[in-house]
GROMACS .gro file of C-alpha atoms in nm:
model
  163
    1UNK     CA    1  -4.369  11.456  -6.703
    2UNK     CA    2  -4.641  11.247  -6.635
    3UNK     CA    3  -4.777  11.177  -6.297
    4UNK     CA    4  -4.602  10.874  -6.127
    5UNK     CA    5  -4.394  10.757  -6.432
    6UNK     CA    6  -4.241  10.444  -6.342
    7UNK     CA    7  -3.905  10.280  -6.465
    8UNK     CA    8  -3.781   9.932  -6.359
    9UNK     CA    9  -3.394   9.942  -6.309
   10UNK     CA   10  -3.222   9.609  -6.251
   11UNK     CA   11  -2.902   9.387  -6.270
   12UNK     CA   12  -2.921   9.014  -6.308
   13UNK     CA   13  -2.654   8.747  -6.294
   14UNK     CA   14  -2.837   8.414  -6.280
   15UNK     CA   15  -3.175   8.549  -6.445
   16UNK     CA   16  -3.390   8.557  -6.136
   17UNK     CA   17  -3.387   8.933  -6.097
   18UNK     CA   18  -3.443   8.973  -6.466
   19UNK     CA   19  -3.752   8.754  -6.450
   20UNK     CA   20  -3.897   8.953  -6.174
   21UNK     CA   21  -3.806   9.294  -6.323
   22UNK     CA   22  -3.964   9.173  -6.648
   23UNK     CA   23  -4.282   9.055  -6.460
   24UNK     CA   24  -4.324   9.417  -6.285
   25UNK     CA   25  -4.269   9.593  -6.616
   26UNK     CA   26  -4.530   9.375  -6.776
   27UNK     CA   27  -4.792   9.432  -6.484
   28UNK     CA   28  -4.718   9.781  -6.460
   29UNK     CA   29  -4.670   9.869  -6.831
   30UNK     CA   30  -4.371  10.067  -6.747
   31UNK     CA   31  -4.033  10.115  -6.892
   32UNK     CA   32  -3.732   9.885  -6.805
   33UNK     CA   33  -3.359   9.948  -6.773
   34UNK     CA   34  -3.121   9.644  -6.742
   35UNK     CA   35  -2.784   9.775  -6.596
   36UNK     CA   36  -2.480   9.578  -6.728
   37UNK     CA   37  -2.102   9.615  -6.650
   38UNK     CA   38  -1.860   9.716  -6.891
   39UNK     CA   39  -1.671   9.432  -6.830
   40UNK     CA   40  -1.896   9.132  -6.799
   41UNK     CA   41  -1.854   8.882  -6.498
   42UNK     CA   42  -1.754   8.531  -6.569
   43UNK     CA   43  -2.032   8.284  -6.669
   44UNK     CA   44  -1.856   8.043  -6.408
   45UNK     CA   45  -2.047   8.131  -6.072
   46UNK     CA   46  -1.762   7.998  -5.866
   47UNK     CA   47  -1.507   8.222  -6.048
   48UNK     CA   48  -1.742   8.534  -5.962
   49UNK     CA   49  -1.762   8.432  -5.601
   50UNK     CA   50  -1.379   8.383  -5.580
   51UNK     CA   51  -1.339   8.721  -5.752
   52UNK     CA   52  -1.574   8.897  -5.572
   53UNK     CA   53  -1.457   8.806  -5.240
   54UNK     CA   54  -1.102   8.910  -5.307
   55UNK     CA   55  -1.213   9.253  -5.435
   56UNK     CA   56  -1.402   9.349  -5.125
   57UNK     CA   57  -1.737   9.347  -5.294
   58UNK     CA   58  -1.902   9.585  -5.026
   59UNK     CA   59  -1.722   9.887  -5.165
   60UNK     CA   60  -1.676   9.795  -5.510
   61UNK     CA   61  -1.817  10.001  -5.810
   62UNK     CA   62  -1.735   9.856  -6.143
   63UNK     CA   63  -1.779  10.051  -6.447
   64UNK     CA   64  -2.123  10.013  -6.614
   65UNK     CA   65  -2.235  10.062  -6.952
   66UNK     CA   66  -2.408  10.397  -7.039
   67UNK     CA   67  -2.781  10.401  -6.962
   68UNK     CA   68  -3.023  10.480  -7.252
   69UNK     CA   69  -3.300  10.650  -7.029
   70UNK     CA   70  -3.329  10.993  -6.889
   71UNK     CA   71  -3.393  10.943  -6.524
   72UNK     CA   72  -3.521  11.286  -6.486
   73UNK     CA   73  -3.844  11.161  -6.676
   74UNK     CA   74  -3.935  10.924  -6.407
   75UNK     CA   75  -4.106  10.999  -6.055
   76UNK     CA   76  -4.058  10.638  -5.909
   77UNK     CA   77  -3.763  10.409  -5.965
   78UNK     CA   78  -3.819  10.031  -5.897
   79UNK     CA   79  -3.485   9.887  -5.821
   80UNK     CA   80  -3.399   9.525  -5.833
   81UNK     CA   81  -3.070   9.348  -5.730
   82UNK     CA   82  -2.954   9.012  -5.665
   83UNK     CA   83  -2.802   8.996  -5.288
   84UNK     CA   84  -2.428   8.965  -5.308
   85UNK     CA   85  -2.263   8.912  -4.978
   86UNK     CA   86  -2.565   9.031  -4.794
   87UNK     CA   87  -2.589   9.369  -4.983
   88UNK     CA   88  -2.688   9.521  -5.330
   89UNK     CA   89  -2.462   9.397  -5.637
   90UNK     CA   90  -2.166   9.611  -5.713
   91UNK     CA   91  -2.327   9.715  -6.042
   92UNK     CA   92  -2.637   9.850  -5.879
   93UNK     CA   93  -2.404  10.015  -5.632
   94UNK     CA   94  -2.232  10.210  -5.919
   95UNK     CA   95  -2.580  10.286  -6.063
   96UNK     CA   96  -2.711  10.434  -5.744
   97UNK     CA   97  -2.347  10.631  -5.690
   98UNK     CA   98  -2.349  10.788  -6.036
   99UNK     CA   99  -2.699  10.883  -6.075
  100UNK     CA  100  -2.910  11.151  -5.874
  101UNK     CA  101  -3.234  10.997  -5.772
  102UNK     CA  102  -3.308  11.302  -5.538
  103UNK     CA  103  -3.682  11.361  -5.491
  104UNK     CA  104  -3.785  11.017  -5.661
  105UNK     CA  105  -3.968  10.745  -5.477
  106UNK     CA  106  -3.750  10.433  -5.482
  107UNK     CA  107  -3.918  10.091  -5.453
  108UNK     CA  108  -3.631   9.821  -5.420
  109UNK     CA  109  -3.663   9.447  -5.465
  110UNK     CA  110  -3.402   9.190  -5.397
  111UNK     CA  111  -3.361   8.849  -5.515
  112UNK     CA  112  -3.171   8.584  -5.288
  113UNK     CA  113  -3.145   8.244  -5.145
  114UNK     CA  114  -3.245   8.352  -4.800
  115UNK     CA  115  -2.999   8.593  -4.681
  116UNK     CA  116  -3.113   8.945  -4.753
  117UNK     CA  117  -2.857   9.117  -4.509
  118UNK     CA  118  -2.833   9.498  -4.545
  119UNK     CA  119  -2.935   9.520  -4.893
  120UNK     CA  120  -3.230   9.781  -4.834
  121UNK     CA  121  -3.047   9.970  -4.576
  122UNK     CA  122  -2.761  10.009  -4.858
  123UNK     CA  123  -3.007  10.134  -5.106
  124UNK     CA  124  -3.144  10.392  -4.829
  125UNK     CA  125  -2.786  10.499  -4.747
  126UNK     CA  126  -2.708  10.548  -5.124
  127UNK     CA  127  -3.029  10.749  -5.190
  128UNK     CA  128  -3.054  10.985  -4.896
  129UNK     CA  129  -3.267  11.261  -5.080
  130UNK     CA  130  -3.512  10.991  -5.219
  131UNK     CA  131  -3.822  10.825  -5.051
  132UNK     CA  132  -3.732  10.476  -5.025
  133UNK     CA  133  -4.016  10.229  -4.977
  134UNK     CA  134  -4.048   9.917  -4.800
  135UNK     CA  135  -3.852   9.672  -5.004
  136UNK     CA  136  -3.965   9.316  -5.127
  137UNK     CA  137  -3.741   9.024  -5.035
  138UNK     CA  138  -3.778   8.770  -5.298
  139UNK     CA  139  -3.640   8.427  -5.221
  140UNK     CA  140  -3.541   8.161  -5.465
  141UNK     CA  141  -3.404   7.793  -5.387
  142UNK     CA  142  -3.021   7.816  -5.312
  143UNK     CA  143  -2.937   7.635  -5.642
  144UNK     CA  144  -2.887   7.928  -5.865
  145UNK     CA  145  -2.935   7.709  -6.178
  146UNK     CA  146  -3.284   7.679  -6.084
  147UNK     CA  147  -3.574   7.930  -6.127
  148UNK     CA  148  -3.761   7.817  -5.820
  149UNK     CA  149  -3.946   8.072  -5.616
  150UNK     CA  150  -3.981   8.019  -5.264
  151UNK     CA  151  -4.171   8.353  -5.200
  152UNK     CA  152  -4.513   8.313  -5.297
  153UNK     CA  153  -4.615   8.464  -5.640
  154UNK     CA  154  -4.920   8.621  -5.471
  155UNK     CA  155  -4.704   8.807  -5.216
  156UNK     CA  156  -4.504   8.939  -5.511
  157UNK     CA  157  -4.811   9.059  -5.663
  158UNK     CA  158  -4.953   9.214  -5.408
  159UNK     CA  159  -4.627   9.423  -5.351
  160UNK     CA  160  -4.627   9.506  -5.724
  161UNK     CA  161  -5.006   9.610  -5.711
  162UNK     CA  162  -4.907   9.852  -5.440
  163UNK     CA  163  -4.659  10.035  -5.666
   0.00000   0.00000   0.00000
């Protein structure tokens, strides 16, 4: 295993998290892995809101598609999630519960409209045998159709450069 081999793992509903994940991957020259649910979410945002609120999103672990990376090959996992109901997206929760990341450095980032909640604490809780670094809170405007960053690109670049 190479020293400090990194992997960006992310889930994105609106495209915000994907945009940041791909930027990190490009800047670091590392591998990237998109986590996808077996049953895709509706493309209608309000339908997703209604369904997830009814399913107690905080504990939900939807089935995810098989991943095509051997996580043992990586020292550092950069995990990106949108914030859903003040915590990680259910798809990321499933990934963290189903994969042993013991001994790895976890560098989380979260995309949201200004309500981070318990997102990073939940990642720490689900990765008790990992070293979870300080997370990067990346805020976009509250209109999910727009890709307008509120967080300064320089602040994001500074965080990436420390990875």
